[in-house]
C-alpha positions as a printed NumPy array, in Angstrom:
array([[61.193, 20.221,  5.768],
       [59.93 , 21.715,  9.218],
       [59.846, 18.117, 10.693],
       [61.454, 14.678, 10.654],
       [60.223, 11.2  , 11.574],
       [62.324,  8.178, 11.466],
       [64.094,  5.392, 13.651],
       [66.364,  7.261, 16.113],
       [67.239,  3.528, 16.984],
       [66.425,  1.098, 14.58 ],
       [63.526, -0.782, 15.203],
       [63.42 ,  0.306, 18.721],
       [62.687,  4.045, 19.047],
       [60.502,  5.933, 16.238],
       [61.131,  9.61 , 16.854],
       [59.538, 12.795, 15.599],
       [61.041, 16.203, 15.84 ],
       [60.114, 19.721, 14.795],
       [62.459, 22.482, 13.363],
       [59.985, 25.289, 13.479],
       [57.518, 26.381, 16.145],
       [54.422, 25.422, 13.964],
       [53.835, 22.811, 11.167],
       [50.862, 23.047,  8.515],
       [48.091, 20.653,  8.384],
       [49.538, 19.017,  5.264],
       [52.853, 18.629,  7.292],
       [50.881, 17.059, 10.032],
       [49.161, 14.677,  7.707],
       [52.421, 13.638,  6.172],
       [53.73 , 12.996,  9.741],
       [50.89 , 10.673, 10.338],
       [51.222,  8.938,  6.908],
       [55.116,  8.374,  7.476],
       [54.535,  7.132, 11.167],
       [51.933,  4.577,  9.744],
       [54.614,  3.563,  7.079],
       [57.426,  3.122,  9.699],
       [55.14 ,  0.897, 12.095],
       [53.972, -1.551,  9.492],
       [57.243, -3.467,  9.679],
       [57.554, -3.578, 13.469],
       [57.285, -7.164, 15.153],
       [59.115, -6.386, 18.578],
       [58.314, -3.962, 21.367],
       [59.218, -0.093, 20.56 ],
       [58.97 ,  3.222, 21.96 ],
       [58.173,  6.421, 20.622],
       [60.007,  9.724, 21.233],
       [58.174, 13.158, 20.53 ],
       [60.512, 15.967, 20.51 ],
       [58.392, 19.19 , 21.103],
       [61.203, 21.384, 22.118],
       [60.624, 23.92 , 19.288],
       [56.973, 23.858, 19.288],
       [55.581, 27.461, 20.247],
       [52.15 , 26.15 , 21.471],
       [52.388, 25.828, 25.589],
       [49.305, 23.258, 25.47 ],
       [50.249, 19.799, 26.866],
       [49.013, 16.968, 24.507],
       [47.747, 14.037, 26.586],
       [47.883, 10.474, 25.925],
       [44.337, 10.426, 24.665],
       [45.07 , 13.013, 22.089],
       [48.215, 11.599, 20.868],
       [46.318,  8.425, 20.199],
       [43.439, 10.194, 18.415],
       [45.997, 12.14 , 16.317],
       [48.119,  8.976, 15.533],
       [46.109,  5.956, 15.221],
       [48.74 ,  3.955, 14.048],
       [50.433,  4.286, 17.694],
       [47.521,  1.944, 18.723],
       [50.069, -0.733, 18.22 ],
       [50.33 , -4.05 , 20.028],
       [54.356, -3.527, 20.408],
       [54.261,  0.135, 21.548],
       [55.463,  0.536, 25.197],
       [56.426,  4.083, 26.107],
       [55.821,  7.472, 24.423],
       [58.102,  9.881, 25.842],
       [57.518, 13.535, 25.008],
       [59.843, 16.352, 25.561],
       [57.813, 19.368, 26.471],
       [58.2  , 22.9  , 24.583],
       [60.863, 24.988, 26.018],
       [58.492, 27.557, 27.645],
       [56.825, 24.816, 29.713],
       [59.445, 21.995, 30.115],
       [60.175, 22.859, 33.74 ],
       [56.545, 21.448, 34.57 ],
       [57.604, 18.005, 33.289],
       [58.329, 16.422, 36.583],
       [54.833, 17.631, 37.861],
       [53.072, 15.685, 35.278],
       [51.833, 12.206, 35.909],
       [52.603,  9.167, 33.753],
       [49.59 ,  8.369, 31.895],
       [48.692,  4.747, 30.577],
       [46.309,  3.044, 28.088],
       [46.724, -0.646, 28.354],
       [50.317, -1.35 , 27.438],
       [51.176,  2.086, 26.39 ],
       [52.628,  4.512, 28.886],
       [53.244,  8.338, 28.19 ],
       [56.001, 10.272, 30.162],
       [56.627, 14.011, 30.117],
       [60.472, 15.092, 30.133],
       [62.383, 18.203, 29.986],
       [65.541, 17.3  , 27.762],
       [66.529, 14.885, 25.188],
       [69.125, 13.466, 27.653],
       [66.159, 12.874, 30.167],
       [64.09 , 11.097, 27.255],
       [67.088,  8.722, 26.426],
       [67.863,  7.898, 30.036],
       [64.307,  7.131, 30.653],
       [64.029,  4.99 , 27.635],
       [67.433,  3.17 , 28.641],
       [65.913,  2.336, 32.063],
       [62.81 ,  0.82 , 30.837],
       [64.602, -1.022, 27.938],
       [67.849, -2.176, 28.972],
       [68.526, -3.479, 25.486],
       [68.824,  0.007, 24.188],
       [72.418,  0.577, 23.184],
       [72.974,  4.427, 23.221],
       [76.021,  3.837, 20.73 ],
       [73.325,  2.912, 17.982],
       [71.687,  6.371, 17.993],
       [71.297,  7.943, 14.644],
       [73.609, 10.947, 15.704],
       [72.195, 13.104, 12.897],
       [68.56 , 12.889, 13.448],
       [68.204, 16.07 , 15.521],
       [70.069, 18.09 , 12.837],
       [67.885, 20.054, 10.488],
       [68.33 , 19.043,  7.04 ]])
C-alpha cells in the first residue's frame, strides 16, 4: 500500500501518511472510505494528523479543500487538523496562518515532532507514550 490511515493515538489522533509521492484516484477513494469508517465510533474530541512529507506536489491544500475532499471530517468532535507540509515547501509552514471553520482548526507544520508538540499543547490528555510506534513505517 502507498498510504496508511489509522489511529496514531487510539480515539485521539487519526493519522494519514503517504509512502510515495503520488496516490491513485482509487487509493484516494479508499483513504476517504477508511477515514469514514474510523470516525463512525468517535464520541470524544479528536484530531487529525496528515503527513504529506512524501507528497511530490508542492500545492498547499487549505481547510476548505480538506473538508470538501473528506466530508467525514465535518465531525462535531474534530478539533484540530495538523498537516505536515511536503519536504520541498516545509520551510513555509511558519508563514501560513491557522485556518478555522467553526470548531475545526488547521495548522501547517514542518515535521512530525512539531505536529506532536502542537497536539500535546492543545490536548494535554495526549500521552506520547501511547503512540503507535510503527505507524509511519512502510508495511
